[in-house]
Coordinates of N, CA and C in Angstrom, one line a residue:
X284 N -155.5 221.1 37.9 CA -154.8 219.9 36.7 C -153.7 219.4 37.8
X285 N -152.7 218.0 37.9 CA -151.8 217.4 38.1 C -151.0 217.6 37.1
X286 N -150.0 217.3 37.5 CA -148.8 217.2 36.4 C -149.6 216.1 35.5
X287 N -149.5 214.4 35.7 CA -150.4 213.6 35.1 C -151.6 214.0 34.2
X288 N -152.5 215.6 34.8 CA -153.9 215.1 33.7 C -153.3 216.0 32.4
X289 N -152.1 216.8 32.6 CA -151.3 217.5 31.6 C -150.9 217.0 30.1
X290 N -149.6 215.8 31.4 CA -149.2 215.3 30.1 C -150.2 214.1 29.2
X291 N -151.9 213.9 29.9 CA -152.8 212.9 29.0 C -152.5 213.4 27.7
X292 N -153.4 215.2 27.9 CA -153.8 216.1 27.2 C -152.7 216.3 26.0
X293 N -151.5 216.4 26.7 CA -150.6 216.5 25.8 C -151.1 215.5 24.2
X294 N -150.1 216.2 23.1 CA -150.6 215.7 21.7 C -149.4 214.4 21.8
X295 N -149.4 213.4 21.2 CA -148.3 212.6 21.0 C -147.5 212.5 19.9
X296 N -146.3 212.3 19.7 CA -145.7 211.6 18.4 C -146.7 211.0 17.3
X297 N -147.3 210.4 16.5 CA -147.8 209.3 15.7 C -146.9 207.6 15.8
X298 N -147.6 207.3 16.8 CA -146.6 205.7 15.8 C -146.1 205.3 15.3
X299 N -144.5 204.1 15.1 CA -143.7 204.6 14.5 C -144.9 203.2 13.7
X300 N -144.9 203.1 12.2 CA -145.7 201.4 11.9 C -145.2 201.0 12.0
X301 N -145.6 199.4 11.9 CA -144.8 198.0 12.5 C -143.7 197.8 11.1
X302 N -143.0 197.4 11.3 CA -142.4 196.8 10.6 C -142.9 195.8 9.7
X303 N -142.9 195.6 7.8 CA -143.6 194.9 7.1 C -142.6 193.6 7.1
X304 N -142.6 192.5 7.4 CA -141.6 191.2 6.9 C -141.2 191.5 5.0
X305 N -140.8 191.7 4.7 CA -139.8 191.3 3.3 C -140.3 189.7 2.8
X306 N -140.9 190.2 1.1 CA -141.7 188.7 1.0 C -140.8 187.6 0.8
X307 N -140.8 187.2 0.7 CA -140.2 185.3 0.9 C -139.2 185.0 -0.2
X308 N -138.0 185.3 -0.4 CA -137.4 185.1 -1.3 C -137.4 183.7 -1.8
X309 N -138.4 182.9 -2.3 CA -138.4 181.7 -2.9 C -139.2 181.1 -2.1
X310 N -139.7 179.6 -2.0 CA -140.5 178.5 -1.9 C -140.0 178.2 -0.1
X311 N -140.6 178.4 0.5 CA -141.1 178.7 1.8 C -140.9 176.5 2.3
X312 N -140.2 176.3 2.9 CA -140.3 174.8 3.5 C -141.3 174.6 4.3
X313 N -141.6 173.4 4.1 CA -143.6 172.8 4.8 C -142.7 172.6 6.4
X314 N -143.4 173.5 6.9 CA -143.3 172.5 8.4 C -143.7 171.2 9.0
X315 N -142.7 170.6 9.4 CA -142.9 169.7 10.0 C -143.2 169.0 11.2
X316 N -144.6 168.4 11.6 CA -145.0 168.2 13.5 C -144.2 168.1 14.3
X317 N -143.6 168.9 15.3 CA -142.8 168.8 16.8 C -141.1 169.5 15.8
X318 N -141.4 169.6 14.8 CA -139.8 170.2 14.2 C -139.7 171.7 13.5
X319 N -141.2 171.7 13.4 CA -141.2 173.0 12.8 C -140.6 172.9 11.0
X320 N -139.9 174.5 11.0 CA -138.8 173.9 9.6 C -137.4 174.1 9.9
X321 N -137.0 173.5 11.4 CA -135.3 173.0 11.4 C -135.4 172.3 11.0
X322 N -135.7 171.7 10.2 CA -135.4 170.0 9.6 C -134.4 170.8 8.4
X323 N -134.8 172.1 8.1 CA -134.1 172.4 6.5 C -132.2 172.6 7.5
X324 N -131.5 173.1 7.9 CA -130.3 173.7 7.9 C -130.5 172.8 9.3
X325 N -131.0 171.7 9.9 CA -131.1 170.8 11.5 C -129.9 172.2 12.1
X326 N -130.9 173.2 12.5 CA -130.9 173.9 13.2 C -131.8 174.3 14.6
X327 N -131.6 175.0 15.5 CA -132.1 175.3 16.3 C -132.8 174.3 17.4
X328 N -132.1 173.3 17.4 CA -132.3 172.0 18.6 C -133.1 170.8 17.4
X329 N -133.2 170.7 16.7 CA -133.1 169.9 15.7 C -132.6 168.4 16.8
X330 N -131.9 168.2 16.2 CA -131.1 167.2 17.4 C -131.6 166.7 18.5
X331 N -132.1 168.1 19.8 CA -132.6 167.9 20.3 C -134.0 166.6 20.2
X332 N -135.0 167.8 19.2 CA -135.9 168.1 19.2 C -136.4 166.6 18.5
X333 N -134.9 165.5 17.9 CA -134.6 164.6 17.8 C -135.0 163.4 18.5
X334 N -134.5 164.1 19.5 CA -134.7 162.4 20.4 C -135.1 162.7 21.2
X335 N -135.9 163.9 21.4 CA -137.3 163.7 22.0 C -138.6 163.0 21.7
X336 N -138.7 163.4 20.3 CA -139.5 162.8 19.9 C -139.3 161.2 19.9
X337 N -138.3 160.8 19.7 CA -137.5 160.2 19.3 C -138.7 158.8 21.3
X338 N -137.9 159.1 21.7 CA -138.2 158.6 23.4 C -139.8 159.0 24.2
X339 N -140.2 160.2 23.4 CA -141.4 161.0 23.9 C -142.7 159.7 23.1
X340 N -142.3 158.9 22.5 CA -142.9 158.4 21.0 C -142.6 156.3 21.9
X341 N -141.6 156.7 22.4 CA -141.2 155.0 22.8 C -141.6 155.4 24.0
X342 N -141.8 156.2 25.0 CA -142.3 156.4 26.6 C -144.0 155.8 26.4
X343 N -144.4 156.6 25.4 CA -146.0 156.5 25.1 C -146.6 155.5 24.5
X344 N -145.6 153.9 23.4 CA -145.7 153.4 22.8 C -146.2 151.9 24.1
X345 N -144.7 152.1 25.4 CA -144.4 151.2 26.5 C -145.5 151.3 27.4
X346 N -146.1 152.9 27.8 CA -147.5 152.7 28.4 C -148.8 152.5 28.0
X347 N -149.2 152.6 26.7 CA -150.6 152.6 25.8 C -150.0 150.7 26.0
X348 N -149.0 150.0 25.2 CA -148.7 148.6 26.0 C -148.9 148.1 27.7
X349 N -149.2 148.8 28.0 CA -149.1 148.7 29.3 C -151.0 148.2 29.6
X350 N -151.4 149.9 29.3 CA -152.7 150.1 29.9 C -153.2 148.9 28.7
X351 N -153.1 148.4 27.9 CA -153.7 146.9 26.7 C -153.5 146.2 27.9
X352 N -152.5 146.1 28.7 CA -152.3 143.9 28.8 C -153.2 144.4 30.3
X353 N -153.2 145.6 31.0 CA -154.2 145.6 32.2 C -155.5 145.5 31.3
X354 N -155.8 145.6 30.5 CA -157.3 145.7 29.8 C -157.9 144.7 29.5
X355 N -156.5 143.9 29.0 CA -156.7 141.9 29.0 C -157.0 141.7 30.3
X356 N -156.2 141.7 30.9 CA -156.2 141.4 32.3 C -157.9 141.5 32.7
X357 N -158.1 142.4 32.1 CA -159.9 143.0 33.1 C -160.3 141.6 32.3
X358 N -160.3 141.9 31.2 CA -160.9 140.6 30.3 C -161.0 139.5 31.2
X359 N -159.9 138.6 31.6 CA -159.7 137.5 31.8 C -160.2 137.4 33.2
X360 N -160.0 138.6 34.2 CA -161.2 138.9 35.2 C -162.6 138.6 35.2
X361 N -162.7 139.5 34.0 CA -164.4 139.5 33.8 C -164.7 137.7 32.9
X362 N -164.0 137.1 32.8 CA -164.6 135.6 32.4 C -165.2 135.4 31.1
X363 N -165.0 136.4 30.4 CA -165.2 136.9 28.9 C -165.4 135.5 28.2
X364 N -164.0 134.4 28.7 CA -163.8 133.3 27.0 C -163.1 133.5 26.4
X365 N -162.2 132.3 26.2 CA -161.1 132.7 25.5 C -161.4 133.2 23.9
X366 N -162.3 132.5 23.3 CA -162.9 133.6 22.2 C -162.7 134.9 21.6
X367 N -163.3 136.3 22.6 CA -163.3 136.7 22.7 C -161.8 137.4 22.8
X368 N -161.3 136.8 24.6 CA -159.7 137.1 24.7 C -158.9 137.4 23.6
X369 N -159.1 136.0 22.6 CA -158.3 136.2 21.7 C -158.7 137.1 20.7
X370 N -159.7 137.8 19.9 CA -159.8 138.3 19.8 C -159.5 139.9 19.9
X371 N -159.8 140.5 21.0 CA -159.2 141.5 21.5 C -157.8 141.6 20.6
X372 N -157.4 141.1 21.0 CA -155.3 140.8 21.2 C -154.9 140.5 19.5
X373 N -155.6 139.7 18.8 CA -155.8 139.5 17.3 C -155.5 140.8 16.5
X374 N -157.1 141.8 17.0 CA -157.3 142.5 16.9 C -156.6 143.5 16.7
X375 N -155.8 144.1 18.0 CA -155.0 145.2 18.1 C -154.0 144.8 17.5
X376 N -153.5 143.8 17.6 CA -152.5 142.9 16.7 C -152.6 143.9 15.3
X377 N -153.3 142.5 14.6 CA -153.8 143.8 13.1 C -153.7 145.0 13.1
X378 N -154.6 145.5 14.1 CA -154.7 147.0 13.4 C -153.3 147.3 13.8
X379 N -152.2 147.7 14.6 CA -151.3 147.8 14.9 C -150.1 147.8 13.7
X380 N -150.4 146.4 13.2 CA -149.3 146.1 12.0 C -149.5 147.1 11.1
X381 N -151.0 147.1 11.1 CA -152.3 148.2 10.1 C -150.5 149.7 9.6
X382 N -151.4 149.8 11.0 CA -150.7 151.4 11.4 C -149.7 151.9 11.7
X383 N -148.5 150.7 11.9 CA -147.4 150.9 11.5 C -147.1 151.1 9.9
X384 N -147.3 150.1 9.3 CA -147.0 149.8 7.8 C -147.6 151.7 7.0
X385 N -149.2 152.0 7.6 CA -149.4 153.6 6.9 C -148.4 154.6 7.4
X386 N -148.3 154.6 8.7 CA -147.8 155.5 9.1 C -146.2 155.2 8.0
X387 N -145.5 154.3 8.2 CA -143.8 154.2 8.3 C -143.7 154.6 6.2
X388 N -145.6 154.4 5.7 CA -145.5 154.8 4.4 C -145.8 156.1 3.7
X389 N -146.3 156.9 4.9 CA -146.5 158.3 4.8 C -145.2 159.1 5.2
X390 N -144.4 158.3 5.2 CA -142.9 159.7 6.1 C -142.6 159.4 4.3
X391 N -142.6 158.4 2.9 CA -141.8 158.1 2.3 C -142.7 159.2 1.2
X392 N -144.1 159.2 1.6 CA -144.5 159.5 0.0 C -146.2 160.3 0.3
X393 N -146.9 161.0 -0.5 CA -147.8 161.7 0.0 C -149.2 160.4 -0.6
X394 N -149.8 161.0 0.6 CA -151.8 160.2 0.0 C -151.8 160.5 -1.1
X395 N -152.9 159.7 -2.3 CA -153.3 160.1 -3.6 C -154.7 160.6 -2.9
X396 N -155.1 162.3 -3.7 CA -156.0 162.9 -2.9 C -157.3 161.9 -3.0
X397 N -157.4 160.5 -3.5 CA -158.8 159.6 -4.0 C -158.5 158.6 -3.2
X398 N -157.2 158.2 -2.3 CA -157.1 157.1 -1.2 C -157.8 156.8 -0.4
X399 N -158.1 155.9 -0.1 CA -159.2 155.5 1.6 C -158.5 155.8 2.4
X400 N -157.3 156.8 2.4 CA -156.8 157.2 4.6 C -157.7 157.4 5.5
X401 N -158.6 158.5 4.7 CA -160.3 158.7 5.8 C -160.4 157.6 6.3
X402 N -160.3 156.8 5.6 CA -161.7 155.1 6.0 C -160.7 154.5 6.6
X403 N -159.2 154.7 7.1 CA -158.5 154.0 7.5 C -158.5 154.7 9.2
X404 N -158.5 155.8 9.5 CA -158.1 156.9 9.8 C -158.6 156.1 11.8
X405 N -160.4 154.9 11.3 CA -160.3 154.9 12.9 C -159.5 153.3 13.7
X406 N -159.1 152.8 12.6 CA -158.3 151.4 12.6 C -156.5 151.7 12.4
X407 N -156.5 153.2 12.5 CA -154.7 153.1 12.8 C -154.9 154.2 14.0
X408 N -156.2 154.7 14.2 CA -156.3 155.2 16.1 C -156.2 153.9 17.4
X409 N -157.5 152.5 16.5 CA -157.1 151.0 17.3 C -155.8 150.4 17.9
X410 N -154.9 150.9 16.2 CA -153.5 150.5 16.5 C -152.2 151.9 16.2
X411 N -153.1 152.8 17.3 CA -151.8 153.7 17.5 C -151.1 153.2 18.1
X412 N -150.2 152.3 18.7 CA -148.8 152.2 19.1 C -148.0 151.4 17.6
X413 N -148.4 150.4 16.7 CA -148.0 151.3 15.5 C -147.3 152.1 14.9
X414 N -148.3 153.3 15.4 CA -148.1 154.2 14.9 C -146.6 154.9 15.6
X415 N -147.3 155.1 16.6 CA -146.1 155.1 17.6 C -145.0 154.6 17.3
X416 N -144.9 153.2 17.4 CA -143.4 152.3 16.9 C -142.5 153.0 15.6
X417 N -144.1 153.5 14.3 CA -143.0 153.8 13.4 C -141.9 155.2 13.9
X418 N -143.2 156.2 14.2 CA -142.5 157.2 14.9 C -140.9 157.4 15.3
X419 N -140.8 156.3 16.6 CA -140.5 156.2 17.1 C -138.5 155.6 16.4
X420 N -139.3 155.0 15.3 CA -138.2 154.2 14.8 C -137.6 155.4 13.3
X421 N -138.1 156.2 12.9 CA -137.8 157.1 11.8 C -137.8 158.0 12.7
X422 N -137.5 158.3 13.8 CA -137.0 160.0 14.2 C -135.3 158.9 14.3
X423 N -135.3 157.8 14.6 CA -133.7 157.6 15.1 C -133.3 157.9 13.9
X424 N -133.5 158.2 12.9 CA -133.1 158.1 11.1 C -133.2 160.0 11.1
X425 N -134.1 159.8 11.2 CA -134.6 161.6 10.8 C -136.2 162.2 11.4
X426 N -135.8 163.6 10.6 CA -137.9 163.6 11.5 C -138.8 163.0 9.9
X427 N -139.5 162.6 11.0 CA -140.8 162.0 10.6 C -140.9 162.3 9.0
X428 N -141.0 162.2 7.9 CA -141.3 162.8 7.0 C -140.1 163.7 6.5
X429 N -139.0 164.1 6.9 CA -138.6 165.0 6.5 C -137.7 164.8 4.8
X430 N -137.3 163.6 4.7 CA -137.0 163.3 3.9 C -138.1 163.5 2.4
X431 N -139.0 163.4 2.1 CA -140.2 163.4 1.4 C -139.9 165.4 1.1
X432 N -140.3 165.7 2.5 CA -140.3 167.0 1.8 C -139.6 167.7 1.8
X433 N -137.7 166.5 1.7 CA -136.7 167.7 1.6 C -137.0 167.5 0.2
X434 N -137.0 166.4 -0.4 CA -137.0 166.3 -2.4 C -138.2 167.8 -2.9
X435 N -139.5 167.2 -1.8 CA -140.7 168.5 -2.5 C -139.8 169.9 -2.3
X436 N -139.1 170.3 -0.9 CA -138.7 171.4 -1.3 C -137.5 171.7 -2.1
X437 N -136.6 171.1 -2.4 CA -135.6 170.7 -3.5 C -136.5 171.3 -4.9
X438 N -136.9 170.4 -5.4 CA -137.8 170.3 -6.4 C -138.2 172.0 -6.2
X439 N -139.1 173.0 -5.6 CA -139.1 174.0 -5.5 C -137.9 174.9 -5.7
X440 N -137.0 174.5 -4.5 CA -136.2 175.9 -5.1 C -135.2 175.2 -6.2
X441 N -135.4 174.2 -6.6 CA -134.9 174.2 -8.2 C -136.0 175.2 -9.4
X442 N -136.8 174.7 -8.9 CA -138.0 175.4 -10.1 C -137.7 177.0 -10.1
X443 N -138.4 177.2 -9.5 CA -138.0 179.0 -8.6 C -136.7 179.4 -9.2
X444 N -135.3 178.7 -8.9 CA -134.1 179.3 -9.4 C -134.5 178.8 -10.8
X445 N -134.9 178.3 -11.2 CA -134.8 177.9 -12.9 C -135.9 178.9 -13.4
X446 N -137.2 179.6 -12.9 CA -138.0 180.7 -13.3 C -137.6 182.1 -13.7
X447 N -137.1 182.0 -11.9 CA -136.2 183.3 -11.9 C -135.2 184.1 -12.8
X448 N -134.0 182.7 -13.3 CA -132.8 182.8 -14.1 C -134.0 183.1 -15.6
X449 N -134.6 182.8 -16.1 CA -135.1 183.3 -17.3 C -135.8 183.9 -17.6
X450 N -136.2 185.2 -16.8 CA -136.6 185.7 -17.1 C -135.7 187.4 -17.2
X451 N -135.4 187.9 -18.3 CA -133.9 188.8 -18.4 C -134.5 190.3 -19.6
X452 N -135.3 191.4 -17.7 CA -135.4 192.7 -18.1 C -136.5 193.0 -18.0
X453 N -137.3 193.6 -18.6 CA -138.5 194.5 -18.5 C -139.1 194.0 -20.0
X454 N -140.3 193.0 -20.1 CA -140.8 192.5 -20.7 C -141.5 194.2 -21.3
X455 N -142.0 195.1 -21.3 CA -142.8 195.7 -22.5 C -142.1 196.7 -22.7
X456 N -140.5 196.6 -22.3 CA -139.2 197.9 -23.2 C -138.3 196.6 -24.1
X457 N -138.7 195.7 -24.5 CA -138.8 194.7 -25.8 C -139.0 195.1 -27.2
X458 N -138.3 194.6 -27.7 CA -138.5 195.4 -29.1 C -139.5 194.3 -29.8
X459 N -140.3 194.8 -30.6 CA -141.1 194.1 -31.2 C -140.3 193.2 -32.6
X460 N -141.0 192.2 -32.3 CA -140.0 191.0 -33.5 C -140.9 191.5 -34.9
X461 N -140.0 191.6 -35.3 CA -140.2 192.0 -37.2 C -140.9 190.5 -37.9
X462 N -141.9 191.3 -38.7 CA -142.6 190.0 -39.6 C -141.8 190.2 -40.8
X463 N -141.8 189.1 -41.7 CA -141.2 188.5 -42.3 C -142.0 188.2 -43.6

């Protein structure tokens, strides 16, 4: 029997249990797409991420506009007529403006559960350039949705602190109230 085979037959010490992470000491912040939870303390490359998202959304919007321009030129080459050409331009302009407005609004408030946001998904997909421009403009100021999530997180932390401070000792050890 070789040394390797003998080593395999020897009993091994039990593996140490994996460290269990401690329970969070309060409400956890909600992550933001592309930013995670770096928006809370503006750490972990927050400024670089903001710049990257701003530049990425602007470059993507310009590329999409060039693609739409090529599509429009294809319509002109196809000789589809002025009505269809103008209709396509107006369609993309209206959809982009609605997508911009809805995206910008989503940074400051959450949609109502019964709202028609699901019905607007197709319209926002057509007007994706408006959403990209809204993302670019918001990234110049803060992470998109940071103000909303910061207000919600601060409210949750304050509520948590208020609930924790109201507890005073073991409720089972309290004396019963005297009857009058």
